Amino acid sequence: MKTIAITGAAAGVGRATAHRFARPGRQIALIARDATALETVKAEVEGRGARALALPLDVADAAAVSQAAERIEQDLGPIDVWINDAMLTVFSPFSEMTAEEFRRVTEVTYLGYVHGTMAALSYMRRRNRGVIVQVGSALAYRGIPLQAAYCGAKHAIRGFTGSLRTELLREGSGVKLTIVELPAVNTPQFDWARTHLPRRPRPVPPVVQPEAVAEAIFHAANRPCREYWVGWVTVASILANMVWPGWMDRYLAKNAFAEQQTEKAVRPERRDNLEQPVTDLHRTHGRFDDESSPSAVVFDAQLVRLAVIAAGAGLFFGLGHLCGRSGGRRS
C-alpha cells in the first residue's frame, strides 16, 4: 500500500485520515475544493514523511475526478487505495429545503462517491488489485429528521456499492470494496453546513473524534471486509432499526430535533459551504472536544450479524427446551 487518494481531505475525517496514512514511503493524493486548505494539509502530510499531491476540485464534477485520478497515476504511481469521504449536508426540515439544496447534497455526498469509484476502478481493474473505501454512516441504515438529503445519499452509497460488489465478484476481480459506517464525529461540518434551524447544529451524542474514525479507515484499507461498523452506538442504531423500526421512528420524531441543536442561536452572518468552501474554518476537529471520545471499537458487520443470529437461535432453542420440560411436568 503505497499510493492513497482521499476525497474530502481538507478537514475533519478526511484530514485525520491523511495524517494516519502519512509516513515515509507513502504517497497521498489530497482531494477537496479549497486549494488553500489543501496546501496546509499537504504540508502536514509531508511533515510526517510522506509525499503529497494537492488536487483542488469538486467531486460533483465527474470529469475533474477522472482527470485527478489520471494525474495521480502519472505523478505518484498506481493507486492502491481510494477513500471516498467528501460530503455536504443541510440541517433542515425537508419542507424547508429547496430542490437545489437537495440536489447539491446528493451530487457531492452520493455522486461524488460514484465518480471517485469510477475513476479508481478505471485503473484498478487493469491491474486486478486495489481497495476502495466508502466512508459511510449509521444513517445509511436509519434516516433521521433534519438531514433527509444526507441520509438519502448514505443509503444510496450502500445500494450502489452492494450492486458493484456483485459485479466484481462475478468478474473474479481482485479489487476490494469496503464500507465503514460511522457514528457522530466531532468535525467542522457543524460550523459550516447550511442550516435552516433556529439554533446551531451539533452531532447527536455520543461523539467520537476524527482520529478514531481515521484508525478504522486505516484498518479497513489494510484488511478490507464487506463492511465495518464503528462504535457501539452504530451497532445499536443499526440493530434496533432492523428489529424495531417503528419504535425508532417514534423515538427520533420525539428526540432527534433537539439532539441536533445546541442552545445557541444561529448567527445571521453565518456562512455555509454548500456552494463554496469556507476557508478559515478548515480544521480536523469541531467544537465538541470536551465530549468526544478519542477511540471507538471497530466491528466486522458480518460477525455482528452472525452473533445476533446465534444469540437468537440460542434463545429460541433454550425457550423451547424450557417449555418442553414444563409440558413434561404437567403431564
Short mmCIF file of C-alpha atoms in Angstrom, two decimals:
data_model
loop_
_atom_site.label_atom_id
_atom_site.label_comp_id
_atom_site.label_asym_id
_atom_site.label_seq_id
_atom_site.Cartn_x
_atom_site.Cartn_y
_atom_site.Cartn_z
CA MET A 1 0.00 0.00 0.00
CA LYS A 2 1.94 2.97 -1.30
CA THR A 3 -0.36 5.45 -3.09
CA ILE A 4 -3.56 6.56 -1.36
CA ALA A 5 -6.18 9.01 -2.67
CA ILE A 6 -8.53 10.72 -0.21
CA THR A 7 -11.52 12.89 -1.10
CA GLY A 8 -12.76 15.41 1.43
CA ALA A 9 -9.15 15.65 2.64
CA ALA A 10 -9.16 19.31 3.68
CA ALA A 11 -10.89 18.88 7.05
CA GLY A 12 -12.48 16.54 9.54
CA VAL A 13 -12.32 12.79 8.92
CA GLY A 14 -10.54 13.19 5.57
CA ARG A 15 -7.80 15.30 7.10
CA ALA A 16 -7.35 12.92 10.04
CA THR A 17 -7.19 10.02 7.58
CA ALA A 18 -4.46 11.75 5.58
CA HIS A 19 -2.49 12.15 8.80
CA ARG A 20 -2.99 8.46 9.69
CA PHE A 21 -1.73 7.17 6.34
CA ALA A 22 1.19 9.60 6.11
CA ARG A 23 4.57 8.00 6.72
CA PRO A 24 7.86 7.73 4.80
CA GLY A 25 7.43 5.82 1.56
CA ARG A 26 3.72 6.67 1.25
CA GLN A 27 2.24 8.99 -1.37
CA ILE A 28 -1.02 10.74 -0.51
CA ALA A 29 -3.30 12.45 -3.03
CA LEU A 30 -5.46 15.06 -1.30
CA ILE A 31 -8.75 15.96 -2.98
CA ALA A 32 -11.12 18.75 -1.86
CA ARG A 33 -12.47 22.06 -3.14
CA ASP A 34 -10.37 24.51 -1.13
CA ALA A 35 -6.87 24.93 -2.56
CA THR A 36 -5.60 26.95 0.41
CA ALA A 37 -6.76 24.36 2.95
CA LEU A 38 -5.29 21.55 0.86
CA GLU A 39 -1.89 23.20 0.85
CA THR A 40 -1.99 23.25 4.65
CA VAL A 41 -2.85 19.55 4.79
CA LYS A 42 -0.16 18.84 2.20
CA ALA A 43 2.43 20.44 4.48
CA GLU A 44 1.15 18.40 7.44
CA VAL A 45 1.38 15.16 5.46
CA GLU A 46 4.87 15.96 4.19
CA GLY A 47 5.90 16.81 7.74
CA ARG A 48 5.13 13.19 8.60
CA GLY A 49 7.49 11.96 5.89
CA ALA A 50 5.05 11.18 3.08
CA ARG A 51 4.88 12.72 -0.35
CA ALA A 52 1.65 14.64 -1.01
CA LEU A 53 -0.22 15.94 -4.04
CA ALA A 54 -2.96 18.56 -3.61
CA LEU A 55 -5.78 18.36 -6.15
CA PRO A 56 -8.40 21.09 -5.62
CA LEU A 57 -11.67 20.09 -7.29
CA ASP A 58 -15.35 19.46 -6.69
CA VAL A 59 -16.17 15.73 -6.61
CA ALA A 60 -19.57 16.53 -8.12
CA ASP A 61 -17.62 17.12 -11.36
CA ALA A 62 -17.06 13.63 -12.80
CA ALA A 63 -14.59 14.83 -15.43
CA ALA A 64 -12.47 16.63 -12.82
CA VAL A 65 -12.34 13.49 -10.65
CA SER A 66 -11.33 11.37 -13.64
CA GLN A 67 -8.58 13.84 -14.55
CA ALA A 68 -7.37 13.82 -10.94
CA ALA A 69 -7.05 10.02 -10.99
CA GLU A 70 -5.04 10.27 -14.21
CA ARG A 71 -2.70 12.81 -12.64
CA ILE A 72 -2.27 10.68 -9.51
CA GLU A 73 -1.28 7.71 -11.65
CA GLN A 74 1.20 9.84 -13.59
CA ASP A 75 2.72 11.80 -10.70
CA LEU A 76 2.53 9.38 -7.77
CA GLY A 77 2.15 5.95 -9.34
CA PRO A 78 -0.53 3.25 -9.32
CA ILE A 79 -3.41 3.97 -6.94
CA ASP A 80 -3.51 1.30 -4.24
CA VAL A 81 -6.30 2.75 -2.08
CA TRP A 82 -9.05 5.23 -2.94
CA ILE A 83 -11.03 6.63 0.00
CA ASN A 84 -14.34 8.39 -0.71
CA ASP A 85 -15.09 10.76 2.15
CA ALA A 86 -16.26 14.12 0.71
CA MET A 87 -19.68 15.17 1.95
CA LEU A 88 -22.15 18.01 2.31
CA THR A 89 -25.32 18.27 4.34
CA VAL A 90 -28.11 20.72 5.08
CA PHE A 91 -29.72 20.81 8.52
CA SER A 92 -33.35 21.47 7.75
CA PRO A 93 -36.83 20.02 7.78
CA PHE A 94 -37.48 18.58 4.34
CA SER A 95 -40.39 21.01 3.89
CA GLU A 96 -37.99 23.96 4.15
CA MET A 97 -35.33 22.70 1.72
CA THR A 98 -35.12 23.75 -1.89
CA ALA A 99 -34.72 21.34 -4.77
CA GLU A 100 -31.35 22.94 -5.49
CA GLU A 101 -30.09 22.28 -1.95
CA PHE A 102 -31.20 18.66 -2.10
CA ARG A 103 -29.56 18.22 -5.50
CA ARG A 104 -26.29 19.74 -4.33
CA VAL A 105 -26.02 17.46 -1.27
CA THR A 106 -26.81 14.44 -3.44
CA GLU A 107 -24.26 15.39 -6.12
CA VAL A 108 -21.42 15.62 -3.61
CA THR A 109 -22.32 13.09 -0.92
CA TYR A 110 -23.60 10.36 -3.24
CA LEU A 111 -22.49 11.04 -6.81
CA GLY A 112 -19.07 12.16 -5.56
CA TYR A 113 -18.60 8.58 -4.34
CA VAL A 114 -19.78 7.22 -7.68
CA HIS A 115 -17.35 9.48 -9.55
CA GLY A 116 -14.46 8.55 -7.26
CA THR A 117 -15.22 4.85 -7.56
CA MET A 118 -15.44 5.07 -11.35
CA ALA A 119 -12.12 6.90 -11.57
CA ALA A 120 -10.32 4.49 -9.26
CA LEU A 121 -11.76 1.38 -10.92
CA SER A 122 -10.66 2.52 -14.36
CA TYR A 123 -7.07 1.89 -13.20
CA MET A 124 -7.52 -0.79 -10.54
CA ARG A 125 -9.39 -3.12 -12.89
CA ARG A 126 -6.46 -3.17 -15.30
CA ARG A 127 -4.13 -4.32 -12.54
CA ASN A 128 -6.74 -6.56 -10.88
CA ARG A 129 -5.95 -5.11 -7.45
CA GLY A 130 -6.72 -2.17 -5.22
CA VAL A 131 -9.03 -1.18 -2.37
CA ILE A 132 -11.89 1.33 -2.45
CA VAL A 133 -13.12 2.52 0.95
CA GLN A 134 -16.55 4.14 1.17
CA VAL A 135 -16.88 6.26 4.31
CA GLY A 136 -20.49 5.77 5.30
CA SER A 137 -22.66 6.34 8.34
CA ALA A 138 -25.10 4.63 10.66
CA LEU A 139 -27.56 6.95 8.88
CA ALA A 140 -27.16 4.68 5.84
CA TYR A 141 -29.45 2.31 7.76
CA ARG A 142 -31.52 4.70 9.85
CA GLY A 143 -32.69 8.02 8.47
CA ILE A 144 -33.12 10.83 11.00
CA PRO A 145 -35.07 14.07 10.84
CA LEU A 146 -33.44 17.30 9.64
CA GLN A 147 -30.96 15.56 7.32
CA ALA A 148 -33.09 13.97 4.60
CA ALA A 149 -30.67 14.67 1.75
CA TYR A 150 -27.63 13.38 3.63
CA CYS A 151 -29.41 10.26 4.87
CA GLY A 152 -30.71 9.56 1.38
CA ALA A 153 -27.19 9.87 -0.04
CA LYS A 154 -25.74 7.49 2.56
CA HIS A 155 -28.48 4.94 1.84
CA ALA A 156 -27.68 5.28 -1.87
CA ILE A 157 -23.98 4.63 -1.29
CA ARG A 158 -24.81 1.30 0.34
CA GLY A 159 -27.06 0.25 -2.53
CA PHE A 160 -24.61 1.33 -5.22
CA THR A 161 -21.66 -0.35 -3.51
CA GLY A 162 -23.58 -3.58 -2.99
CA SER A 163 -24.50 -3.69 -6.66
CA LEU A 164 -20.94 -3.03 -7.79
CA ARG A 165 -19.59 -5.64 -5.37
CA THR A 166 -21.67 -8.37 -7.03
CA GLU A 167 -20.35 -7.36 -10.46
CA LEU A 168 -16.75 -7.51 -9.26
CA LEU A 169 -17.37 -10.92 -7.69
CA ARG A 170 -18.82 -12.21 -10.96
CA GLU A 171 -15.69 -10.99 -12.77
CA GLY A 172 -13.44 -12.67 -10.23
CA SER A 173 -11.87 -9.24 -9.68
CA GLY A 174 -9.09 -8.70 -7.18
CA VAL A 175 -10.37 -5.18 -6.43
CA LYS A 176 -11.85 -4.94 -2.93
CA LEU A 177 -14.75 -2.74 -1.79
CA THR A 178 -15.38 -1.96 1.85
CA ILE A 179 -17.75 0.41 3.68
CA VAL A 180 -17.00 1.98 7.05
CA GLU A 181 -20.22 3.09 8.78
CA LEU A 182 -19.62 5.91 11.28
CA PRO A 183 -21.25 7.29 14.42
CA ALA A 184 -21.43 11.03 15.12
CA VAL A 185 -17.99 12.61 14.68
CA ASN A 186 -16.59 15.90 16.01
CA THR A 187 -15.81 17.64 12.71
CA PRO A 188 -16.20 21.24 11.49
CA GLN A 189 -19.31 20.36 9.48
CA PHE A 190 -21.50 21.61 12.31
CA ASP A 191 -19.93 25.06 11.96
CA TRP A 192 -20.24 25.40 8.21
CA ALA A 193 -23.08 23.18 6.96
CA ARG A 194 -26.06 25.13 5.69
CA THR A 195 -28.87 25.21 8.23
CA HIS A 196 -32.47 26.36 8.37
CA LEU A 197 -32.69 25.63 12.09
CA PRO A 198 -33.10 28.33 14.76
CA ARG A 199 -30.18 27.00 16.87
CA ARG A 200 -26.64 25.93 15.95
CA PRO A 201 -26.30 22.33 14.71
CA ARG A 202 -24.48 19.71 16.73
CA PRO A 203 -23.69 15.97 16.47
CA VAL A 204 -26.06 13.56 18.19
CA PRO A 205 -24.18 12.16 21.21
CA PRO A 206 -22.19 10.07 21.89
CA VAL A 207 -19.50 11.64 19.69
CA VAL A 208 -16.08 10.35 18.62
CA GLN A 209 -13.00 12.21 17.42
CA PRO A 210 -11.93 12.11 13.74
CA GLU A 211 -8.74 10.25 14.68
CA ALA A 212 -10.80 7.30 15.94
CA VAL A 213 -12.53 7.13 12.57
CA ALA A 214 -9.24 7.52 10.70
CA GLU A 215 -7.93 4.48 12.57
CA ALA A 216 -10.97 2.48 11.45
CA ILE A 217 -10.48 3.58 7.84
CA PHE A 218 -6.79 2.63 8.01
CA HIS A 219 -7.79 -0.80 9.32
CA ALA A 220 -10.39 -1.23 6.58
CA ALA A 221 -7.89 -0.33 3.86
CA ASN A 222 -5.43 -2.89 5.18
CA ARG A 223 -7.99 -5.61 5.93
CA PRO A 224 -10.96 -4.94 3.65
CA CYS A 225 -14.07 -6.88 4.55
CA ARG A 226 -17.61 -6.23 3.34
CA GLU A 227 -18.50 -3.65 5.98
CA TYR A 228 -17.28 -2.23 9.27
CA TRP A 229 -19.40 -0.58 11.97
CA VAL A 230 -17.56 1.96 14.12
CA GLY A 231 -18.64 2.33 17.75
CA TRP A 232 -21.25 0.70 19.93
CA VAL A 233 -23.85 3.35 19.09
CA THR A 234 -23.59 2.49 15.37
CA VAL A 235 -24.17 -1.18 16.12
CA ALA A 236 -27.06 -0.41 18.46
CA SER A 237 -28.71 2.00 16.00
CA ILE A 238 -28.49 -0.40 13.07
CA LEU A 239 -29.71 -3.43 15.01
CA ALA A 240 -32.50 -1.50 16.72
CA ASN A 241 -33.73 -0.24 13.38
CA MET A 242 -33.73 -3.79 11.99
CA VAL A 243 -35.82 -5.09 14.89
CA TRP A 244 -37.96 -2.09 15.94
CA PRO A 245 -38.11 0.40 13.05
CA GLY A 246 -41.47 1.78 14.16
CA TRP A 247 -40.21 2.42 17.66
CA MET A 248 -37.14 4.12 16.19
CA ASP A 249 -39.42 6.34 14.08
CA ARG A 250 -41.26 7.50 17.18
CA TYR A 251 -38.12 7.92 19.28
CA LEU A 252 -36.41 10.06 16.65
CA ALA A 253 -39.53 12.12 16.00
CA LYS A 254 -39.62 12.95 19.71
CA ASN A 255 -35.92 13.43 20.45
CA ALA A 256 -33.75 13.95 17.37
CA PHE A 257 -34.80 17.55 16.67
CA ALA A 258 -33.45 18.80 20.00
CA GLU A 259 -30.46 16.42 19.96
CA GLN A 260 -29.16 18.03 16.75
CA GLN A 261 -29.19 21.60 18.09
CA THR A 262 -27.29 23.46 20.79
CA GLU A 263 -28.82 26.15 22.99
CA LYS A 264 -27.12 28.93 20.98
CA ALA A 265 -28.97 30.71 18.20
CA VAL A 266 -27.66 30.66 14.62
CA ARG A 267 -25.91 33.93 13.85
CA PRO A 268 -27.37 35.97 10.96
CA GLU A 269 -23.91 36.31 9.39
CA ARG A 270 -23.21 32.56 9.45
CA ARG A 271 -21.52 31.33 6.25
CA ASP A 272 -22.00 27.86 4.80
CA ASN A 273 -20.07 25.58 2.46
CA LEU A 274 -22.86 24.26 0.28
CA GLU A 275 -21.74 26.07 -2.85
CA GLN A 276 -18.32 27.46 -1.85
CA PRO A 277 -15.83 26.35 0.83
CA VAL A 278 -15.35 28.40 3.99
CA THR A 279 -11.56 28.52 4.05
CA ASP A 280 -10.86 29.77 7.56
CA LEU A 281 -12.94 27.01 9.21
CA HIS A 282 -10.94 24.11 7.77
CA ARG A 283 -9.52 22.03 10.60
CA THR A 284 -9.63 18.45 11.85
CA HIS A 285 -11.79 18.85 14.96
CA GLY A 286 -15.08 20.62 15.52
CA ARG A 287 -16.26 22.42 18.67
CA PHE A 288 -17.09 19.34 20.71
CA ASP A 289 -13.71 18.13 22.00
CA ASP A 290 -14.90 18.11 25.62
CA GLU A 291 -17.47 15.39 24.97
CA SER A 292 -15.77 13.40 22.21
CA SER A 293 -14.14 10.02 22.70
CA PRO A 294 -10.62 9.55 21.28
CA SER A 295 -11.27 5.91 20.41
CA ALA A 296 -14.02 3.63 19.13
CA VAL A 297 -14.43 -0.12 18.81
CA VAL A 298 -14.49 -1.31 15.19
CA PHE A 299 -16.81 -4.21 14.38
CA ASP A 300 -16.88 -6.51 11.38
CA ALA A 301 -20.57 -6.15 10.48
CA GLN A 302 -20.88 -9.74 9.27
CA LEU A 303 -19.59 -11.07 12.59
CA VAL A 304 -22.09 -8.90 14.47
CA ARG A 305 -24.93 -10.28 12.36
CA LEU A 306 -23.75 -13.86 12.95
CA ALA A 307 -23.51 -13.21 16.69
CA VAL A 308 -27.05 -11.84 16.75
CA ILE A 309 -28.34 -14.83 14.78
CA ALA A 310 -26.52 -17.25 17.10
CA ALA A 311 -27.87 -15.48 20.18
CA GLY A 312 -31.38 -15.52 18.75
CA ALA A 313 -31.13 -19.20 17.88
CA GLY A 314 -29.81 -19.99 21.35
CA LEU A 315 -32.69 -18.09 22.95
CA PHE A 316 -35.22 -19.84 20.71
CA PHE A 317 -33.95 -23.34 21.48
CA GLY A 318 -33.49 -22.51 25.15
CA LEU A 319 -37.08 -21.36 25.45
CA GLY A 320 -38.20 -24.42 23.53
CA HIS A 321 -36.31 -26.68 25.94
CA LEU A 322 -37.83 -24.97 28.96
CA CYS A 323 -41.31 -25.18 27.50
CA GLY A 324 -40.76 -28.87 26.76
CA ARG A 325 -39.69 -29.57 30.34
CA SER A 326 -42.63 -27.62 31.71
CA GLY A 327 -45.02 -29.54 29.50
CA GLY A 328 -43.50 -32.84 30.65
CA ARG A 329 -44.03 -31.98 34.33
CA ARG A 330 -47.69 -31.09 33.76
CA SER A 331 -48.37 -34.44 32.16
#
